[in-house]
Amino acid sequence: MKDIKNKWLELIIVLAAPLLSVIDVFIINVAIPTIKKGVHATDGEMQFVIAGYLLGYAAFLITGGRAGDHFGRKKVFFWGMFAFTVASCLCGLSQSAFQLNATRILQGLSASFMVPQTIAFIQVLFTDTKERAKAFGLYGITLGTAAAIGQMLGGYLSDTHWFIEGWRLVFFINLPIGIVTLWATHKYLTETPKHESTKFDYTGILILTLALFSLIYPLIQGREAGWPLWSFALLILSAILFTFFIYNQKIKLSRNGNPLIDVRLFRIKDFNIGLVAVLFHFMLHTAYLLLSAVYLQNGLGISAMDSGLYFVVPGILFIISSLMASRLIVIFGKRVLQVGVVILFIAFYLQMTLWKSGISTSLIIGLMGMWGLGNGLVLPSLLNVALKNVPSQYAGAAAGIYSTFQQTASALGVSIIGGVFFYFSKDGWQEAYHFGVICLLICVVIVGLMLQLLPGAKSVNETNGKVLKT
């Protein structure tokens, strides 16, 4: 059996992947006004800087997981981290919005190969149920903490001017972290067994990628272009492609092929409910960080550096409530998440009504702290909620679907809620924030409803095996 210290050391190494990947989503938020000036971009192009990254990320997550099975998880993690580091540098060297968006997609694509290895390593390293729960809890805490760190770094670096423009440091900061992680991976991470019989569903990858692009791109660029005919055509095409994708996967499964996803997982009721909760929570989570960062600067006139510092308190409260939730959920179950949802609803409602010109710094930080507290009770535990009752032999496939939903949801949050926000910005930033938060409140309510519908663990555990065998 592997030494306990070595297991946790390897976990710390592979957690660098979700840490960097999430930081690179949220570090952009506070830096958006500065980057926009630096590359002379439009609002839509700046939305795509975030959503394009998430698009490349979401489209290849399942493929990245399969690559780890086939080639070895250490090898795929190493080269994924290497590509991510190089892509980050290319982002920092970009001279136009087009170059930045192209390299951001490449950055997201490389993240999709390194991040799934983290979840896979957790499953391989921690076979004990309690240890695995702690490891997944640390994974969830890493995601939330990275979001707060990203916001703070984005504000600090975009206002920092050395021998290069400050916003470029937002991307170059990945270089030293990437080099250290590559060295630690080579020296300390052990390779996992390969499953070379694993085959790739190339047609499935192509269909899913086209479907996601056809959904995300018109939601971002369609608004800015005045919703031309092509934007509606692409949205209709996305619906057709998603339907065809599910049909394609079912056919391959019935013929004992190697589908990209195992559609039998969608027969598990609480897995489906968990995915819907994940979808709407990550939509509101990513969108809120974008809306609040832009509104603090453009609406309330706060500098990028100061607005980044406003995320320190909610980041700390997020970590504290996450640690509390990991213990309380064992006793109170989904009620812990429901309390978090109520806190989020109150925090958003108060921000919508009180965040106006002349508001005190303490009130801004207090309401953002309330958001961090509530979010810590919900976000890290959603992974366990979605995967809790999935049979162990389907854990890898379920994790891939979960991660894809998570990143797709983040892209949709930026596209849809961000789109509403920027649309109403023509009437003033306060008006824009008001309507953006209304969208967040709708998402919170849906997450709460899904948690209420979540069945008890006992009833699901008794049926899951039968459901998947039929």
Tab-separated table of C-alpha atoms in Angstrom:
chain	number	residue	atom	x	y	z
A	1	MET	CA	0.000	0.000	0.000
A	2	LYS	CA	1.271	3.457	-0.883
A	3	ASP	CA	2.603	5.514	2.030
A	4	ILE	CA	0.003	7.975	3.350
A	5	LYS	CA	2.393	10.944	3.107
A	6	ASN	CA	3.206	10.104	-0.508
A	7	LYS	CA	-0.496	9.946	-1.380
A	8	TRP	CA	-1.171	13.403	-0.042
A	9	LEU	CA	1.987	14.783	-1.667
A	10	GLU	CA	0.833	13.443	-5.040
A	11	LEU	CA	-2.614	14.919	-4.419
A	12	ILE	CA	-1.087	18.345	-3.747
A	13	ILE	CA	0.854	18.107	-7.026
A	14	VAL	CA	-2.145	17.181	-9.165
A	15	LEU	CA	-4.303	19.843	-7.458
A	16	ALA	CA	-2.116	22.362	-9.296
A	17	ALA	CA	-4.185	21.564	-12.415
A	18	PRO	CA	-7.632	22.642	-11.106
A	19	LEU	CA	-5.963	25.494	-9.215
A	20	LEU	CA	-4.375	26.960	-12.360
A	21	SER	CA	-7.329	26.212	-14.620
A	22	VAL	CA	-9.828	27.940	-12.321
A	23	ILE	CA	-7.526	30.873	-11.572
A	24	ASP	CA	-7.263	31.427	-15.328
A	25	VAL	CA	-11.035	31.675	-15.621
A	26	PHE	CA	-11.440	34.235	-12.846
A	27	ILE	CA	-8.173	36.172	-13.042
A	28	ILE	CA	-9.556	37.659	-16.257
A	29	ASN	CA	-12.689	39.105	-14.613
A	30	VAL	CA	-11.098	41.984	-12.687
A	31	ALA	CA	-8.571	42.571	-15.477
A	32	ILE	CA	-11.229	42.802	-18.218
A	33	PRO	CA	-11.327	46.642	-18.463
A	34	THR	CA	-7.518	46.769	-18.716
A	35	ILE	CA	-7.275	43.890	-21.217
A	36	LYS	CA	-10.066	45.438	-23.296
A	37	LYS	CA	-7.996	48.618	-23.722
A	38	GLY	CA	-4.789	46.652	-24.277
A	39	VAL	CA	-6.058	44.642	-27.267
A	40	HIS	CA	-8.771	47.125	-28.386
A	41	ALA	CA	-11.567	44.578	-27.911
A	42	THR	CA	-15.359	44.873	-27.849
A	43	ASP	CA	-17.554	43.641	-24.967
A	44	GLY	CA	-18.424	40.513	-26.954
A	45	GLU	CA	-14.765	39.756	-27.663
A	46	MET	CA	-14.003	40.149	-23.955
A	47	GLN	CA	-16.833	37.760	-23.057
A	48	PHE	CA	-15.283	35.271	-25.445
A	49	VAL	CA	-11.910	35.610	-23.692
A	50	ILE	CA	-13.608	33.815	-20.786
A	51	ALA	CA	-16.132	31.684	-22.655
A	52	GLY	CA	-13.657	30.616	-25.367
A	53	TYR	CA	-11.376	29.198	-22.702
A	54	LEU	CA	-14.321	27.365	-21.129
A	55	LEU	CA	-15.450	26.131	-24.553
A	56	GLY	CA	-12.096	24.492	-25.298
A	57	TYR	CA	-12.065	23.162	-21.748
A	58	ALA	CA	-15.558	21.638	-21.780
A	59	ALA	CA	-15.377	20.123	-25.262
A	60	PHE	CA	-12.374	17.881	-24.543
A	61	LEU	CA	-12.713	17.062	-20.839
A	62	ILE	CA	-14.045	13.545	-21.392
A	63	THR	CA	-11.440	12.958	-24.101
A	64	GLY	CA	-8.755	14.132	-21.685
A	65	GLY	CA	-9.952	11.616	-19.117
A	66	ARG	CA	-9.874	8.816	-21.685
A	67	ALA	CA	-6.365	9.856	-22.756
A	68	GLY	CA	-5.182	9.362	-19.183
A	69	ASP	CA	-6.593	5.839	-19.159
A	70	HIS	CA	-4.928	5.016	-22.470
A	71	PHE	CA	-1.491	6.665	-22.224
A	72	GLY	CA	-1.021	6.858	-18.445
A	73	ARG	CA	-2.304	9.634	-16.180
A	74	LYS	CA	1.119	10.981	-15.197
A	75	LYS	CA	2.173	11.341	-18.841
A	76	VAL	CA	-1.048	13.090	-19.891
A	77	PHE	CA	-0.953	15.330	-16.806
A	78	PHE	CA	2.652	16.329	-17.539
A	79	TRP	CA	2.107	17.186	-21.202
A	80	GLY	CA	-1.221	18.867	-20.446
A	81	MET	CA	0.517	21.095	-17.898
A	82	PHE	CA	3.342	21.786	-20.380
A	83	ALA	CA	0.870	22.816	-23.126
A	84	PHE	CA	-1.094	24.942	-20.640
A	85	THR	CA	2.048	26.793	-19.576
A	86	VAL	CA	3.082	27.468	-23.194
A	87	ALA	CA	-0.453	28.598	-24.122
A	88	SER	CA	-0.470	30.968	-21.135
A	89	CYS	CA	2.698	32.618	-22.418
A	90	LEU	CA	1.169	32.941	-25.895
A	91	CYS	CA	-1.863	34.665	-24.321
A	92	GLY	CA	0.484	37.139	-22.651
A	93	LEU	CA	2.180	37.872	-25.983
A	94	SER	CA	-1.106	38.496	-27.872
A	95	GLN	CA	-1.355	41.726	-29.866
A	96	SER	CA	-5.050	41.583	-30.815
A	97	ALA	CA	-8.381	40.293	-29.527
A	98	PHE	CA	-8.357	37.552	-32.173
A	99	GLN	CA	-4.924	36.286	-31.104
A	100	LEU	CA	-5.932	36.365	-27.452
A	101	ASN	CA	-9.157	34.443	-28.057
A	102	ALA	CA	-7.386	31.841	-30.218
A	103	THR	CA	-4.707	31.205	-27.594
A	104	ARG	CA	-7.328	31.151	-24.820
A	105	ILE	CA	-9.117	28.306	-26.616
A	106	LEU	CA	-5.762	26.493	-26.829
A	107	GLN	CA	-5.236	27.150	-23.129
A	108	GLY	CA	-8.660	25.685	-22.301
A	109	LEU	CA	-8.011	22.676	-24.511
A	110	SER	CA	-4.748	21.886	-22.704
A	111	ALA	CA	-6.511	22.287	-19.335
A	112	SER	CA	-9.045	19.680	-20.432
A	113	PHE	CA	-6.263	17.100	-20.594
A	114	MET	CA	-4.591	17.869	-17.261
A	115	VAL	CA	-7.592	18.502	-14.967
A	116	PRO	CA	-9.403	15.132	-15.404
A	117	GLN	CA	-6.225	13.405	-14.235
A	118	THR	CA	-6.694	15.073	-10.836
A	119	ILE	CA	-10.077	13.407	-10.284
A	120	ALA	CA	-8.691	10.110	-11.627
A	121	PHE	CA	-5.671	10.273	-9.281
A	122	ILE	CA	-8.009	10.871	-6.322
A	123	GLN	CA	-9.942	7.736	-7.224
A	124	VAL	CA	-6.752	5.687	-7.609
A	125	LEU	CA	-4.876	7.044	-4.580
A	126	PHE	CA	-7.734	7.063	-2.080
A	127	THR	CA	-9.657	3.806	-1.980
A	128	ASP	CA	-10.948	4.368	1.566
A	129	THR	CA	-14.344	6.093	1.496
A	130	LYS	CA	-13.541	8.611	4.245
A	131	GLU	CA	-10.139	9.483	2.764
A	132	ARG	CA	-11.655	9.902	-0.672
A	133	ALA	CA	-14.349	12.198	0.754
A	134	LYS	CA	-11.606	14.347	2.333
A	135	ALA	CA	-9.670	14.396	-0.940
A	136	PHE	CA	-12.755	15.434	-2.938
A	137	GLY	CA	-13.485	18.045	-0.284
A	138	LEU	CA	-9.982	19.451	-0.752
A	139	TYR	CA	-10.578	19.410	-4.517
A	140	GLY	CA	-13.787	21.423	-4.085
A	141	ILE	CA	-12.108	23.868	-1.714
A	142	THR	CA	-9.317	24.298	-4.285
A	143	LEU	CA	-11.878	25.267	-6.954
A	144	GLY	CA	-13.513	27.911	-4.798
A	145	THR	CA	-10.275	29.249	-3.357
A	146	ALA	CA	-8.741	29.482	-6.834
A	147	ALA	CA	-11.688	31.618	-7.962
A	148	ALA	CA	-11.075	34.109	-5.139
A	149	ILE	CA	-7.300	34.082	-5.716
A	150	GLY	CA	-7.884	34.697	-9.405
A	151	GLN	CA	-10.026	37.754	-8.707
A	152	MET	CA	-7.411	39.200	-6.320
A	153	LEU	CA	-4.459	38.533	-8.621
A	154	GLY	CA	-6.338	39.951	-11.599
A	155	GLY	CA	-6.855	43.240	-9.783
A	156	TYR	CA	-3.307	43.469	-8.467
A	157	LEU	CA	-1.499	42.468	-11.652
A	158	SER	CA	-3.606	44.533	-14.041
A	159	ASP	CA	-2.725	47.662	-12.021
A	160	THR	CA	0.961	46.682	-11.840
A	161	HIS	CA	3.259	48.099	-14.521
A	162	TRP	CA	6.804	46.841	-14.830
A	163	PHE	CA	8.697	46.563	-18.095
A	164	ILE	CA	5.538	45.105	-19.707
A	165	GLU	CA	1.847	45.984	-19.518
A	166	GLY	CA	0.236	44.811	-16.278
A	167	TRP	CA	-2.532	42.767	-17.891
A	168	ARG	CA	0.043	40.539	-19.606
A	169	LEU	CA	1.313	39.458	-16.172
A	170	VAL	CA	-2.134	37.903	-15.644
A	171	PHE	CA	-1.021	35.196	-18.081
A	172	PHE	CA	2.738	35.136	-17.483
A	173	ILE	CA	2.221	34.286	-13.803
A	174	ASN	CA	1.441	30.726	-14.917
A	175	LEU	CA	5.003	30.263	-16.171
A	176	PRO	CA	6.801	29.855	-12.791
A	177	ILE	CA	3.898	27.836	-11.326
A	178	GLY	CA	3.860	25.581	-14.377
A	179	ILE	CA	7.626	24.994	-14.250
A	180	VAL	CA	7.522	24.023	-10.542
A	181	THR	CA	4.567	21.687	-11.132
A	182	LEU	CA	6.294	20.016	-14.095
A	183	TRP	CA	9.409	19.430	-11.982
A	184	ALA	CA	7.351	18.000	-9.079
A	185	THR	CA	5.364	15.805	-11.481
A	186	HIS	CA	8.534	14.349	-13.003
A	187	LYS	CA	10.160	13.756	-9.610
A	188	TYR	CA	7.348	12.655	-7.296
A	189	LEU	CA	4.247	11.601	-9.239
A	190	THR	CA	3.965	7.874	-9.970
A	191	GLU	CA	2.440	6.535	-13.159
A	192	THR	CA	-0.890	4.698	-13.050
A	193	PRO	CA	-1.687	1.502	-14.971
A	194	LYS	CA	-2.490	2.004	-18.648
A	195	HIS	CA	-5.604	0.661	-20.342
A	196	GLU	CA	-4.386	0.581	-23.924
A	197	SER	CA	-7.554	-1.161	-25.092
A	198	THR	CA	-9.354	2.171	-24.489
A	199	LYS	CA	-10.507	3.658	-27.787
A	200	PHE	CA	-11.429	7.216	-28.579
A	201	ASP	CA	-14.856	8.194	-29.838
A	202	TYR	CA	-13.627	10.666	-32.447
A	203	THR	CA	-17.062	11.262	-33.986
A	204	GLY	CA	-18.534	11.826	-30.538
A	205	ILE	CA	-15.828	14.399	-29.762
A	206	LEU	CA	-16.491	16.197	-33.057
A	207	ILE	CA	-20.277	16.291	-32.602
A	208	LEU	CA	-20.059	17.495	-28.988
A	209	THR	CA	-17.494	20.189	-29.839
A	210	LEU	CA	-19.606	21.497	-32.728
A	211	ALA	CA	-22.736	21.450	-30.541
A	212	LEU	CA	-21.050	23.425	-27.756
A	213	PHE	CA	-19.564	25.959	-30.189
A	214	SER	CA	-22.948	26.374	-31.942
A	215	LEU	CA	-24.508	27.134	-28.562
A	216	ILE	CA	-21.876	29.381	-26.951
A	217	TYR	CA	-20.700	31.502	-29.908
A	218	PRO	CA	-24.088	32.961	-30.960
A	219	LEU	CA	-25.036	33.652	-27.335
A	220	ILE	CA	-21.985	35.908	-27.064
A	221	GLN	CA	-21.562	37.407	-30.528
A	222	GLY	CA	-25.254	37.371	-31.487
A	223	ARG	CA	-26.157	40.064	-28.937
A	224	GLU	CA	-23.381	42.363	-30.092
A	225	ALA	CA	-24.289	41.842	-33.772
A	226	GLY	CA	-27.993	42.588	-33.166
A	227	TRP	CA	-29.145	38.944	-33.265
A	228	PRO	CA	-28.786	38.314	-37.015
A	229	LEU	CA	-30.269	35.239	-38.713
A	230	TRP	CA	-27.030	33.220	-38.423
A	231	SER	CA	-27.145	33.441	-34.618
A	232	PHE	CA	-30.582	31.794	-34.470
A	233	ALA	CA	-29.523	29.250	-37.104
A	234	LEU	CA	-26.540	28.226	-34.969
A	235	LEU	CA	-28.721	27.906	-31.838
A	236	ILE	CA	-31.143	25.633	-33.724
A	237	LEU	CA	-28.167	23.669	-35.070
A	238	SER	CA	-26.834	23.225	-31.518
A	239	ALA	CA	-30.142	21.677	-30.400
A	240	ILE	CA	-30.056	19.298	-33.379
A	241	LEU	CA	-26.424	18.364	-32.707
A	242	PHE	CA	-27.011	17.716	-28.987
A	243	THR	CA	-29.977	15.480	-29.838
A	244	PHE	CA	-27.951	13.633	-32.455
A	245	PHE	CA	-25.051	13.291	-30.002
A	246	ILE	CA	-27.229	11.486	-27.433
A	247	TYR	CA	-28.663	9.244	-30.179
A	248	ASN	CA	-25.144	8.514	-31.442
A	249	GLN	CA	-23.956	7.575	-27.953
A	250	LYS	CA	-26.921	5.255	-27.377
A	251	ILE	CA	-26.287	3.441	-30.668
A	252	LYS	CA	-22.600	2.927	-29.853
A	253	LEU	CA	-23.448	1.650	-26.383
A	254	SER	CA	-25.973	-0.839	-27.752
A	255	ARG	CA	-23.330	-2.152	-30.174
A	256	ASN	CA	-20.739	-2.538	-27.397
A	257	GLY	CA	-18.723	0.325	-28.834
A	258	ASN	CA	-16.785	2.973	-26.906
A	259	PRO	CA	-19.096	5.983	-26.615
A	260	LEU	CA	-17.736	9.250	-25.287
A	261	ILE	CA	-20.268	9.134	-22.432
A	262	ASP	CA	-22.180	6.260	-20.885
A	263	VAL	CA	-25.799	7.380	-21.261
A	264	ARG	CA	-26.904	4.742	-18.739
A	265	LEU	CA	-25.710	7.122	-16.027
A	266	PHE	CA	-28.637	9.395	-16.829
A	267	ARG	CA	-30.962	6.689	-15.510
A	268	ILE	CA	-29.782	7.500	-11.975
A	269	LYS	CA	-32.262	10.010	-10.616
A	270	ASP	CA	-30.046	11.793	-8.104
A	271	PHE	CA	-27.193	11.977	-10.624
A	272	ASN	CA	-29.488	13.886	-12.993
A	273	ILE	CA	-30.753	16.157	-10.236
A	274	GLY	CA	-27.178	16.764	-9.099
A	275	LEU	CA	-26.159	17.684	-12.652
A	276	VAL	CA	-28.986	20.215	-12.972
A	277	ALA	CA	-27.922	21.730	-9.626
A	278	VAL	CA	-24.310	21.818	-10.885
A	279	LEU	CA	-25.425	23.445	-14.145
A	280	PHE	CA	-27.256	26.359	-12.527
A	281	HIS	CA	-24.868	26.821	-9.614
A	282	PHE	CA	-21.796	27.129	-11.797
A	283	MET	CA	-23.734	29.422	-14.154
A	284	LEU	CA	-24.425	31.809	-11.287
A	285	HIS	CA	-20.990	31.316	-9.702
A	286	THR	CA	-18.984	32.270	-12.800
A	287	ALA	CA	-21.401	34.989	-13.875
A	288	TYR	CA	-21.415	36.620	-10.434
A	289	LEU	CA	-17.636	36.924	-10.370
A	290	LEU	CA	-17.729	38.573	-13.809
A	291	LEU	CA	-20.631	40.917	-12.985
A	292	SER	CA	-19.316	42.000	-9.597
A	293	ALA	CA	-15.774	42.604	-10.892
A	294	VAL	CA	-16.963	44.779	-13.790
A	295	TYR	CA	-19.592	46.616	-11.724
A	296	LEU	CA	-17.193	47.426	-8.909
A	297	GLN	CA	-14.914	49.166	-11.415
A	298	ASN	CA	-17.273	50.633	-14.014
A	299	GLY	CA	-20.329	51.151	-11.815
A	300	LEU	CA	-18.884	52.105	-8.438
A	301	GLY	CA	-15.600	53.615	-9.675
A	302	ILE	CA	-13.293	51.323	-7.687
A	303	SER	CA	-9.800	50.670	-9.067
A	304	ALA	CA	-8.836	47.229	-10.380
A	305	MET	CA	-6.392	46.672	-7.511
A	306	ASP	CA	-8.899	47.664	-4.826
A	307	SER	CA	-11.730	45.657	-6.377
A	308	GLY	CA	-9.451	42.614	-6.382
A	309	LEU	CA	-8.824	43.113	-2.653
A	310	TYR	CA	-12.582	43.110	-2.051
A	311	PHE	CA	-12.524	39.384	-2.785
A	312	VAL	CA	-10.149	38.599	0.116
A	313	VAL	CA	-12.854	38.435	2.806
A	314	PRO	CA	-15.315	36.310	0.785
A	315	GLY	CA	-12.397	34.040	-0.143
A	316	ILE	CA	-11.508	33.497	3.511
A	317	LEU	CA	-15.149	32.930	4.489
A	318	PHE	CA	-15.503	30.499	1.586
A	319	ILE	CA	-12.630	28.374	2.926
A	320	ILE	CA	-14.031	28.440	6.479
A	321	SER	CA	-17.569	27.474	5.444
A	322	SER	CA	-16.196	24.786	3.084
A	323	LEU	CA	-14.338	23.153	5.956
A	324	MET	CA	-17.452	23.405	8.137
A	325	ALA	CA	-19.619	21.902	5.378
A	326	SER	CA	-17.334	18.873	4.928
A	327	ARG	CA	-18.035	17.934	8.562
A	328	LEU	CA	-21.649	19.049	8.871
A	329	ILE	CA	-22.808	17.292	5.699
A	330	VAL	CA	-22.078	13.909	7.313
A	331	ILE	CA	-24.616	14.770	10.023
A	332	PHE	CA	-27.189	16.950	8.265
A	333	GLY	CA	-26.824	15.889	4.623
A	334	LYS	CA	-28.262	18.138	1.925
A	335	ARG	CA	-29.628	20.587	4.526
A	336	VAL	CA	-26.141	22.105	4.699
A	337	LEU	CA	-26.327	22.956	1.007
A	338	GLN	CA	-29.876	24.279	1.401
A	339	VAL	CA	-28.740	26.683	4.133
A	340	GLY	CA	-26.004	27.850	1.763
A	341	VAL	CA	-28.573	28.464	-0.994
A	342	VAL	CA	-30.703	30.602	1.355
A	343	ILE	CA	-27.647	32.678	2.330
A	344	LEU	CA	-26.776	33.159	-1.358
A	345	PHE	CA	-30.325	34.314	-2.155
A	346	ILE	CA	-30.252	36.893	0.662
A	347	ALA	CA	-26.766	38.097	-0.330
A	348	PHE	CA	-27.731	38.599	-3.993
A	349	TYR	CA	-31.036	40.302	-3.141
A	350	LEU	CA	-29.345	42.758	-0.771
A	351	GLN	CA	-26.617	43.495	-3.331
A	352	MET	CA	-29.243	44.181	-5.980
A	353	THR	CA	-31.043	46.687	-3.727
A	354	LEU	CA	-28.132	48.280	-1.818
A	355	TRP	CA	-25.157	48.363	-4.209
A	356	LYS	CA	-25.522	51.932	-5.453
A	357	SER	CA	-23.267	54.949	-5.885
A	358	GLY	CA	-22.004	56.128	-2.505
A	359	ILE	CA	-22.303	52.750	-0.780
A	360	SER	CA	-19.817	52.209	2.045
A	361	THR	CA	-16.823	49.908	1.648
A	362	SER	CA	-17.819	47.899	4.725
A	363	LEU	CA	-21.257	47.123	3.298
A	364	ILE	CA	-19.783	45.983	-0.032
A	365	ILE	CA	-17.313	43.691	1.727
A	366	GLY	CA	-19.985	42.460	4.154
A	367	LEU	CA	-22.390	41.414	1.399
A	368	MET	CA	-19.591	39.842	-0.639
A	369	GLY	CA	-18.540	38.010	2.524
A	370	MET	CA	-22.094	36.682	2.869
A	371	TRP	CA	-21.829	35.392	-0.710
A	372	GLY	CA	-18.520	33.662	0.103
A	373	LEU	CA	-20.018	32.084	3.229
A	374	GLY	CA	-23.041	30.687	1.398
A	375	ASN	CA	-21.042	29.578	-1.614
A	376	GLY	CA	-18.656	27.606	0.593
A	377	LEU	CA	-21.575	25.591	1.945
A	378	VAL	CA	-22.725	24.673	-1.571
A	379	LEU	CA	-19.970	24.543	-4.202
A	380	PRO	CA	-17.465	22.003	-2.758
A	381	SER	CA	-20.234	19.590	-1.754
A	382	LEU	CA	-21.926	19.517	-5.162
A	383	LEU	CA	-19.319	17.043	-6.437
A	384	ASN	CA	-20.249	14.514	-3.761
A	385	VAL	CA	-23.960	15.156	-4.304
A	386	ALA	CA	-23.680	14.438	-8.022
A	387	LEU	CA	-21.393	11.389	-7.754
A	388	LYS	CA	-22.356	9.983	-4.334
A	389	ASN	CA	-24.577	7.135	-5.489
A	390	VAL	CA	-22.886	6.251	-8.768
A	391	PRO	CA	-21.555	2.638	-8.815
A	392	SER	CA	-17.753	2.590	-8.530
A	393	GLN	CA	-17.225	1.066	-11.994
A	394	TYR	CA	-18.853	4.150	-13.535
A	395	ALA	CA	-17.045	6.696	-11.357
A	396	GLY	CA	-14.610	7.790	-14.084
A	397	ALA	CA	-17.315	8.277	-16.703
A	398	ALA	CA	-19.503	10.114	-14.191
A	399	ALA	CA	-16.632	12.424	-13.203
A	400	GLY	CA	-16.068	13.261	-16.878
A	401	ILE	CA	-19.741	14.148	-17.376
A	402	TYR	CA	-19.736	16.188	-14.162
A	403	SER	CA	-16.657	18.163	-15.206
A	404	THR	CA	-18.078	18.784	-18.677
A	405	PHE	CA	-21.339	20.078	-17.178
A	406	GLN	CA	-19.389	22.257	-14.767
A	407	GLN	CA	-17.321	23.965	-17.469
A	408	THR	CA	-20.228	24.212	-19.929
A	409	ALA	CA	-22.307	25.804	-17.178
A	410	SER	CA	-19.555	28.336	-16.506
A	411	ALA	CA	-19.430	29.213	-20.217
A	412	LEU	CA	-23.232	29.547	-20.313
A	413	GLY	CA	-23.172	31.780	-17.245
A	414	VAL	CA	-20.718	34.150	-18.921
A	415	SER	CA	-22.644	33.971	-22.208
A	416	ILE	CA	-26.253	34.262	-21.021
A	417	ILE	CA	-26.121	36.165	-17.714
A	418	GLY	CA	-23.083	38.153	-18.871
A	419	GLY	CA	-24.985	38.917	-22.075
A	420	VAL	CA	-27.960	40.276	-20.116
A	421	PHE	CA	-25.575	42.377	-18.022
A	422	PHE	CA	-23.761	43.932	-20.993
A	423	TYR	CA	-27.036	44.424	-22.903
A	424	PHE	CA	-28.481	46.626	-20.156
A	425	SER	CA	-25.177	48.447	-19.613
A	426	LYS	CA	-26.320	50.931	-22.283
A	427	ASP	CA	-28.866	52.130	-19.692
A	428	GLY	CA	-26.194	52.446	-17.008
A	429	TRP	CA	-24.103	49.995	-14.989
A	430	GLN	CA	-26.481	50.019	-12.015
A	431	GLU	CA	-29.370	49.003	-14.253
A	432	ALA	CA	-27.182	46.310	-15.829
A	433	TYR	CA	-26.219	44.912	-12.433
A	434	HIS	CA	-29.851	44.905	-11.308
A	435	PHE	CA	-30.972	42.714	-14.212
A	436	GLY	CA	-27.858	40.539	-13.981
A	437	VAL	CA	-28.553	39.772	-10.324
A	438	ILE	CA	-32.180	38.914	-11.140
A	439	CYS	CA	-30.765	36.161	-13.377
A	440	LEU	CA	-28.545	35.020	-10.499
A	441	LEU	CA	-31.558	34.848	-8.179
A	442	ILE	CA	-33.437	32.681	-10.683
A	443	CYS	CA	-30.476	30.291	-10.805
A	444	VAL	CA	-30.311	30.156	-6.987
A	445	VAL	CA	-33.996	29.234	-6.797
A	446	ILE	CA	-33.526	26.419	-9.323
A	447	VAL	CA	-30.536	25.052	-7.368
A	448	GLY	CA	-32.681	25.112	-4.221
A	449	LEU	CA	-35.487	23.235	-5.972
A	450	MET	CA	-33.082	20.565	-7.219
A	451	LEU	CA	-31.717	20.039	-3.708
A	452	GLN	CA	-35.280	19.719	-2.407
A	453	LEU	CA	-36.022	17.060	-5.050
A	454	LEU	CA	-32.866	15.126	-4.238
A	455	PRO	CA	-33.898	11.657	-2.964
A	456	GLY	CA	-32.489	10.030	0.162
A	457	ALA	CA	-29.204	8.134	-0.209
A	458	LYS	CA	-30.665	4.827	0.960
A	459	SER	CA	-33.439	4.624	-1.614
A	460	VAL	CA	-31.053	5.467	-4.439
A	461	ASN	CA	-28.335	3.055	-3.379
A	462	GLU	CA	-30.875	0.229	-3.409
A	463	THR	CA	-31.819	0.879	-7.025
A	464	ASN	CA	-28.714	2.146	-8.813
A	465	GLY	CA	-27.265	-1.244	-9.627
A	466	LYS	CA	-30.535	-2.477	-11.103
A	467	VAL	CA	-31.032	0.698	-13.125
A	468	LEU	CA	-27.659	0.491	-14.817
A	469	LYS	CA	-27.996	-3.184	-15.683
A	470	THR	CA	-31.302	-2.852	-17.490
